[in-house]
Coordinates of C-alpha atoms in Angstrom, one line a residue:
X1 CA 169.8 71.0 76.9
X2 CA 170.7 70.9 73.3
X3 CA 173.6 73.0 72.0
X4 CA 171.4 75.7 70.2
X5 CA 169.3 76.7 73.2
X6 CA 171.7 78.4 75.3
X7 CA 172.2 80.8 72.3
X8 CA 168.7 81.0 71.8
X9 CA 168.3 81.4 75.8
X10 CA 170.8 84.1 76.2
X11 CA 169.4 86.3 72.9
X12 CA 166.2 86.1 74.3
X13 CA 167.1 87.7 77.8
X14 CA 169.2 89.7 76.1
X15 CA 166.0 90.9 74.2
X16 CA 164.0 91.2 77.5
X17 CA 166.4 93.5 79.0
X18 CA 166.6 95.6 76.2
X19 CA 163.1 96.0 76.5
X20 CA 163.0 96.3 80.0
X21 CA 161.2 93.7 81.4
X22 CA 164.0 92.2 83.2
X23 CA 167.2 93.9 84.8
X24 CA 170.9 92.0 85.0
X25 CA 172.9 92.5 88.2
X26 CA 175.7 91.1 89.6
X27 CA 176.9 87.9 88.6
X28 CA 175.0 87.9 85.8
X29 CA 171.6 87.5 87.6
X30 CA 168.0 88.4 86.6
X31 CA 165.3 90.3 88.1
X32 CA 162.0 91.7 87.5
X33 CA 162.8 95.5 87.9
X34 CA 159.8 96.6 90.0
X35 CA 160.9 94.1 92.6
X36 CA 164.2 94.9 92.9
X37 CA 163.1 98.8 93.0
X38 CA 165.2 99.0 89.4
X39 CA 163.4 101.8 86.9
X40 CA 164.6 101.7 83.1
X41 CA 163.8 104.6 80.9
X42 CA 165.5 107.6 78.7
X43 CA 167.8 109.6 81.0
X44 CA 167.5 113.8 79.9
X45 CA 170.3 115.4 81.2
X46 CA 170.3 119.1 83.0
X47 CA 173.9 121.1 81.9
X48 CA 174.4 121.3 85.6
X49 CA 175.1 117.5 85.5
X50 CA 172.3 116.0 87.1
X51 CA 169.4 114.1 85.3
X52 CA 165.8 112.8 85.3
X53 CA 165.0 110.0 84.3
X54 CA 162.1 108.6 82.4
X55 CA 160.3 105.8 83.2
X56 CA 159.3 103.5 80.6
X57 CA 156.2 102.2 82.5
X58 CA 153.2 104.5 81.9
X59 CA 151.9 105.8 85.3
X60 CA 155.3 106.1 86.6
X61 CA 156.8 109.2 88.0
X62 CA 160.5 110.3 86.9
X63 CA 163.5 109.3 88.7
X64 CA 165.4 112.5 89.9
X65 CA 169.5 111.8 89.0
X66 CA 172.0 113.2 91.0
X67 CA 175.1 114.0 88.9
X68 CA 177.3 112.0 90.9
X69 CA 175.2 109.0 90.1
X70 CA 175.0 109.4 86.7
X71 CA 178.0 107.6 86.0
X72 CA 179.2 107.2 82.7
X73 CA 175.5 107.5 81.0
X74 CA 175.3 110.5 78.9
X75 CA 172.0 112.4 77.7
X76 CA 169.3 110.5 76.1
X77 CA 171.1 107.0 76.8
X78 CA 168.3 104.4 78.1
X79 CA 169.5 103.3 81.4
X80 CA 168.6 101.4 84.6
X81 CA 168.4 103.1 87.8
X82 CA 168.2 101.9 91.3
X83 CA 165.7 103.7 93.0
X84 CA 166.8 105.1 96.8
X85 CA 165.2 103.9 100.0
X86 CA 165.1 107.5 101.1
X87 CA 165.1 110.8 99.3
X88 CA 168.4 113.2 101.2
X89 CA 167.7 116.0 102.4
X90 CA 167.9 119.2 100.2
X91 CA 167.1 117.7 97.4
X92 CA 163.8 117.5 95.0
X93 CA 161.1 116.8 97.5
X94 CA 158.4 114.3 96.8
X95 CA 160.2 112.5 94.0
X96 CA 162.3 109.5 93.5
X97 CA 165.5 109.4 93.5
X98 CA 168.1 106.8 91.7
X99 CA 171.5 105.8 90.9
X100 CA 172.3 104.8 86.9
X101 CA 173.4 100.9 87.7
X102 CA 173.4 100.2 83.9
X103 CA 173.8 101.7 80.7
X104 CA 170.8 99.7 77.6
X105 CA 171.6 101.7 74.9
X106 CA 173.6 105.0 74.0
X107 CA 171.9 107.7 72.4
X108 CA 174.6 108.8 70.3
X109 CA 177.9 107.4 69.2
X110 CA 178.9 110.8 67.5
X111 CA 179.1 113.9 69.4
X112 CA 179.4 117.6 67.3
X113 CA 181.8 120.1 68.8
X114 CA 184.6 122.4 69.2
X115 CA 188.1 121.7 68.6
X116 CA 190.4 122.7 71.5
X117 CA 194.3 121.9 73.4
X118 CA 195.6 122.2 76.6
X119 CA 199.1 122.0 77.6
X120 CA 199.4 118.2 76.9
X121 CA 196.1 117.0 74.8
X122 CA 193.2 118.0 72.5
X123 CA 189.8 117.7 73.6
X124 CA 186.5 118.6 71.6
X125 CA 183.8 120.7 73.5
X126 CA 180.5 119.3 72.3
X127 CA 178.1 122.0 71.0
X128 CA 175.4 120.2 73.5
X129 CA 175.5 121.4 76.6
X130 CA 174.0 118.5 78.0
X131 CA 176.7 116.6 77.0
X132 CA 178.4 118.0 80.2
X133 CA 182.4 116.2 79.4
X134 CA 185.1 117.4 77.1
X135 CA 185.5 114.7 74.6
X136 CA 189.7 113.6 74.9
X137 CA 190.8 113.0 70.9
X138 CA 194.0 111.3 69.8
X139 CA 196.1 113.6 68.0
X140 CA 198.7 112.4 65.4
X141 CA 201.8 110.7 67.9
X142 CA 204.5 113.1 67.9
X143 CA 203.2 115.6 66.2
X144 CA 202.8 119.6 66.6
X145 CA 199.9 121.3 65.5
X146 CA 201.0 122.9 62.6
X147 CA 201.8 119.3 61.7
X148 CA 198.8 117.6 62.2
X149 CA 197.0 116.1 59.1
X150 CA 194.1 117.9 57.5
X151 CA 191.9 115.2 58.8
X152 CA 192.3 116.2 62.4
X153 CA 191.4 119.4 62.1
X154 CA 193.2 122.3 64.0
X155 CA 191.9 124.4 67.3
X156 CA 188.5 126.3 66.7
X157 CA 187.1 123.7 64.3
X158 CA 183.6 121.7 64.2
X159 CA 184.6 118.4 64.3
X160 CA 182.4 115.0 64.6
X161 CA 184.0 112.6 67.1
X162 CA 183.0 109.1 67.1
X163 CA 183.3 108.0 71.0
X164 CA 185.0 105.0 72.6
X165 CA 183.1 102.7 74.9
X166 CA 183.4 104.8 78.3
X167 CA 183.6 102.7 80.9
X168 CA 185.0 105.0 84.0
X169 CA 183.6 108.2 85.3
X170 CA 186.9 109.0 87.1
X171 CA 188.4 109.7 83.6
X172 CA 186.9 112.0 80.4
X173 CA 185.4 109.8 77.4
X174 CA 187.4 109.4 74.4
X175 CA 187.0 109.6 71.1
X176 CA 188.6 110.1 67.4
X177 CA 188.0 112.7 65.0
X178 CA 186.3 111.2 62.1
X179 CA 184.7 114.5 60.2
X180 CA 186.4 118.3 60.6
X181 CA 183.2 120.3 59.6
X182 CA 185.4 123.6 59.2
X183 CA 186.3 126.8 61.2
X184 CA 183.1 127.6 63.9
X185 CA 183.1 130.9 62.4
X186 CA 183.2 130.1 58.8
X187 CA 180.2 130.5 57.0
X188 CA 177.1 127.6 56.6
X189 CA 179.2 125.6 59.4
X190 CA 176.8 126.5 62.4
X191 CA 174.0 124.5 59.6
X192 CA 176.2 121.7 59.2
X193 CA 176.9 121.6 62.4
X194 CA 173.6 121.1 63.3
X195 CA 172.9 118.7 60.5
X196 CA 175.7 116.4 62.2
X197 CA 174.5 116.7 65.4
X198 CA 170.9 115.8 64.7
X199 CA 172.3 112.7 62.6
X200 CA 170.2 114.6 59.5
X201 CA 170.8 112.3 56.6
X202 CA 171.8 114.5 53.2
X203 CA 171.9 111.8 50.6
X204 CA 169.7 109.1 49.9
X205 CA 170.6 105.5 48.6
X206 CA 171.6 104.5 45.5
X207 CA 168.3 102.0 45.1
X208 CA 165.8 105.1 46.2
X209 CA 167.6 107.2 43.7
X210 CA 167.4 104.6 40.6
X211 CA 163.2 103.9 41.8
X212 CA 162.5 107.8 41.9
X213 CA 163.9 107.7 38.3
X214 CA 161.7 105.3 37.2
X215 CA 159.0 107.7 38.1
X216 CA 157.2 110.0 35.0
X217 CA 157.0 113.3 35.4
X218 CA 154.0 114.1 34.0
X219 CA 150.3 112.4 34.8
X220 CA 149.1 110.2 32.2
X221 CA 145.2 109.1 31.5
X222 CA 145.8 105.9 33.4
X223 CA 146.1 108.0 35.8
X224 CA 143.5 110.5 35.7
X225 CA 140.8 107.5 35.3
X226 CA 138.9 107.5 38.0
X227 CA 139.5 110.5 39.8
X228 CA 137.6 113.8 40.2
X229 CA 138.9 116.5 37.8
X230 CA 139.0 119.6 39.0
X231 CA 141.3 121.3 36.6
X232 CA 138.6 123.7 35.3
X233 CA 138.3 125.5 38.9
X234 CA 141.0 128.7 39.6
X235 CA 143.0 126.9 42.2
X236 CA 146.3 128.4 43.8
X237 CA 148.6 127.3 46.1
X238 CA 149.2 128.9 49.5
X239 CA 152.9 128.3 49.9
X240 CA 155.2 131.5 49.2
X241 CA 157.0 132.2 45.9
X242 CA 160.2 131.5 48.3
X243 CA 158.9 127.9 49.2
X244 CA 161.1 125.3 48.5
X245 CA 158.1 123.2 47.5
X246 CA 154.7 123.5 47.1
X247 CA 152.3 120.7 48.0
X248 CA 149.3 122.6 49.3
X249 CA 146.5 124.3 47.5
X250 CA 143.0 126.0 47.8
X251 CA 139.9 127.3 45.9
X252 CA 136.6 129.7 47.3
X253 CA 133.8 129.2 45.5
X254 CA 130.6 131.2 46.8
X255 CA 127.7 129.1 46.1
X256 CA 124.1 130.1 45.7
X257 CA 122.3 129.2 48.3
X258 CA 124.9 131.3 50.7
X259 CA 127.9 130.5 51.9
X260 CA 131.0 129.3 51.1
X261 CA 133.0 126.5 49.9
X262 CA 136.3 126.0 50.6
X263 CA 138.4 123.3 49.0
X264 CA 141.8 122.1 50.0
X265 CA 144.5 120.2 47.9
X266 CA 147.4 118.0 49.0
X267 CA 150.1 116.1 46.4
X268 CA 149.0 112.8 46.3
X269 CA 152.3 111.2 47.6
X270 CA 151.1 107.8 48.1
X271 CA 150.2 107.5 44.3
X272 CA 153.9 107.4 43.8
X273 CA 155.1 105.3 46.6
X274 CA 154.3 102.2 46.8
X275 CA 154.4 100.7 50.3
X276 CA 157.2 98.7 51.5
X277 CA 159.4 99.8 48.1
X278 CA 162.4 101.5 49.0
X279 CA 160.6 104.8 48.7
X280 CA 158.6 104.0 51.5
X281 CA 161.2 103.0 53.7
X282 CA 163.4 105.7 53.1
X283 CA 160.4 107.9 53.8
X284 CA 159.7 106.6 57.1
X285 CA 162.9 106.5 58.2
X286 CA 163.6 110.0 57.8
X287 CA 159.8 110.6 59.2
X288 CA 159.8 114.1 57.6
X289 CA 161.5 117.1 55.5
X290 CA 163.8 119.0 57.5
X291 CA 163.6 122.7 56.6
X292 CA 166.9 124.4 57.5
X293 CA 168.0 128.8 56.8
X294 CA 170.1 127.6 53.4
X295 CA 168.2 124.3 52.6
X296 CA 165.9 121.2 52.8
X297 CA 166.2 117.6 53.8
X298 CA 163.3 116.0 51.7
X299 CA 161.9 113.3 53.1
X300 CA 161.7 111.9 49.2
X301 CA 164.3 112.6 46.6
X302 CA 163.9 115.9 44.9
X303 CA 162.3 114.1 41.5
X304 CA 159.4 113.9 43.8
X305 CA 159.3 116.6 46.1
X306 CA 160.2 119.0 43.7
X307 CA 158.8 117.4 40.4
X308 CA 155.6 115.3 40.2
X309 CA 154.5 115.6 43.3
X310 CA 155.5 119.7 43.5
X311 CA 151.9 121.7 42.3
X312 CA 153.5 123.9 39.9
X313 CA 151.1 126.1 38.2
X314 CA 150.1 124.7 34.3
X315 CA 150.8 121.6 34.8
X316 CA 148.5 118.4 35.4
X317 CA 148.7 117.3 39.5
X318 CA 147.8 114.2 41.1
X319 CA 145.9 115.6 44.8
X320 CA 144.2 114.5 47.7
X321 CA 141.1 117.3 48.0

């Protein structure tokens, strides 16, 4: 066997388990999961502590969790669960039921929560209640809390915790402070909170930025060739004058035969990004605008969402109809 191809060899199962196709157990051996009655999927997590898991093979029924076989997987981890040979008594009848034997891939490696201390430690309380363990932090060695640094934040704060690998059940996961979000009952930290905890990016990078620059705002006759113009008809858009964009817009027109038409009118995104620029993949990455009480995640910097490819009343607009 040459040198490269144990590499090779060991990325590709690697890859495979990842996918699920095959399962690793003891000793570093393989198996085909259905054979060795092994289930991978998404594990949801009840705040009672026990879980279902979700098969990744269609058809396939969910695997009930007890919480004391969760072991150290957390909600929304992919897992791989061994399925029972028999279903105790008391519990969910008529489904399966598994023990977590391996942890794929963690859902989250931040968690958002409260700030708190006992006697002897801090600990975060995360805002999810599915995440059902306090979170241990470090404080500062030595250190009382009036002397902790501003970065740790003090008790009653929003903090962000990045957590350790957590390899024991018998003990609480760990973590470090790495963002103190503010008092809980300050105001605007309940939205930030959630901003964190959804991993909701706010800023976009510097190279989407400097393309959305590049962009005019206005529509040229370049532009305009070609397409339908149908800036002579009394078209208004149905968002609210609170809206904190507006990219959709109608006309009625009663025509004479009877009847009615109705047309519809959508900013042509797509005739400002250009697929697989840096527009587009910042756009699919974030998937969508996230519309929050104070403000808006665009899914495209606000040059676009709010400029060119806003339809503002008086000005020329490039549409889908």
């Amino acid at each position: 066997m040459g040198g490269g191809e144990p590499v090779a060899l060991r990325r590709m199962l690697r890859d495979l388990e990842r996918a699920g196709d095959i399962a690793r157990i003891r000793k570093d051996r393989y198996v085909l999961p259905a054979e060795a009655d092994l289930v991978s999927g998404k594990l949801s997590i009840h705040p009672a502590g026990y879980g279902f898991l979700t098969s990744e093979k269609s058809g396939e029924s969910d695997v009930f969790i007890a919480a004391e076989n969760v072991g150290t997987a957390m909600h929304g981890d992919r897992v791989v669960a061994r399925i029972s040979p028999e279903t105790p008594a008391g519990r969910i009848k008529g489904r399966r039921e598994g023990r977590v034997i391996r942890i794929l891939e963690r859902a989250h490696d931040t968690i958002v929560g409260t700030l708190q201390r006992s006697r002897n430690f801090y600990y975060v309380v995360p805002d999810d209640p599915r995440f059902v363990h306090d979170i241990y932090v470090r404080p500062v060695a030595g250190a009382r809390e009036r002397q902790r640094s501003a970065a740790d934040g003090t008790v009653g704060d929003k903090v962000v915790v990045r957590l350790d690998d957590w390899q024991s059940r018998h003990v609480n996961p760990e973590g470090e402070i790495i963002e103190v979000l503010g008092p809980a009952s300050a105001p605007g930290i309940d939205v930030l909170s959630i901003i964190r905890k959804y991993h909701l990016p706010t800023q976009f990078p510097s190279d989407v930025l400097e393309q959305a620059e590049r962009i005019p705002q206005t529509v040229d006759a370049q532009q305009i060739a070609g397409r339908e113009d149908l800036r002579n008809q009394f078209i208004v858009t149905i968002d609210p004058d609170d809206a904190r964009d507006f990219d959709d817009a109608i006309n009625v027109e009663k025509l004479a035969q009877g009847g009615w038409q109705l047309g519809v009118h959508i900013a042509d995104v797509a005739a400002y990004v250009e697929p697989g620029s840096a527009l587009d993949r910042e756009a699919r990455q974030r998937g969508n605008s996230v519309y929050l009480p104070d403000r808006v995640l665009p899914m495209l910097p606000e040059r676009l969402s709010n400029g060119v490819c806003s339809l503002n009343p008086h000005v020329d607009r490039l549409t889908h109809s």
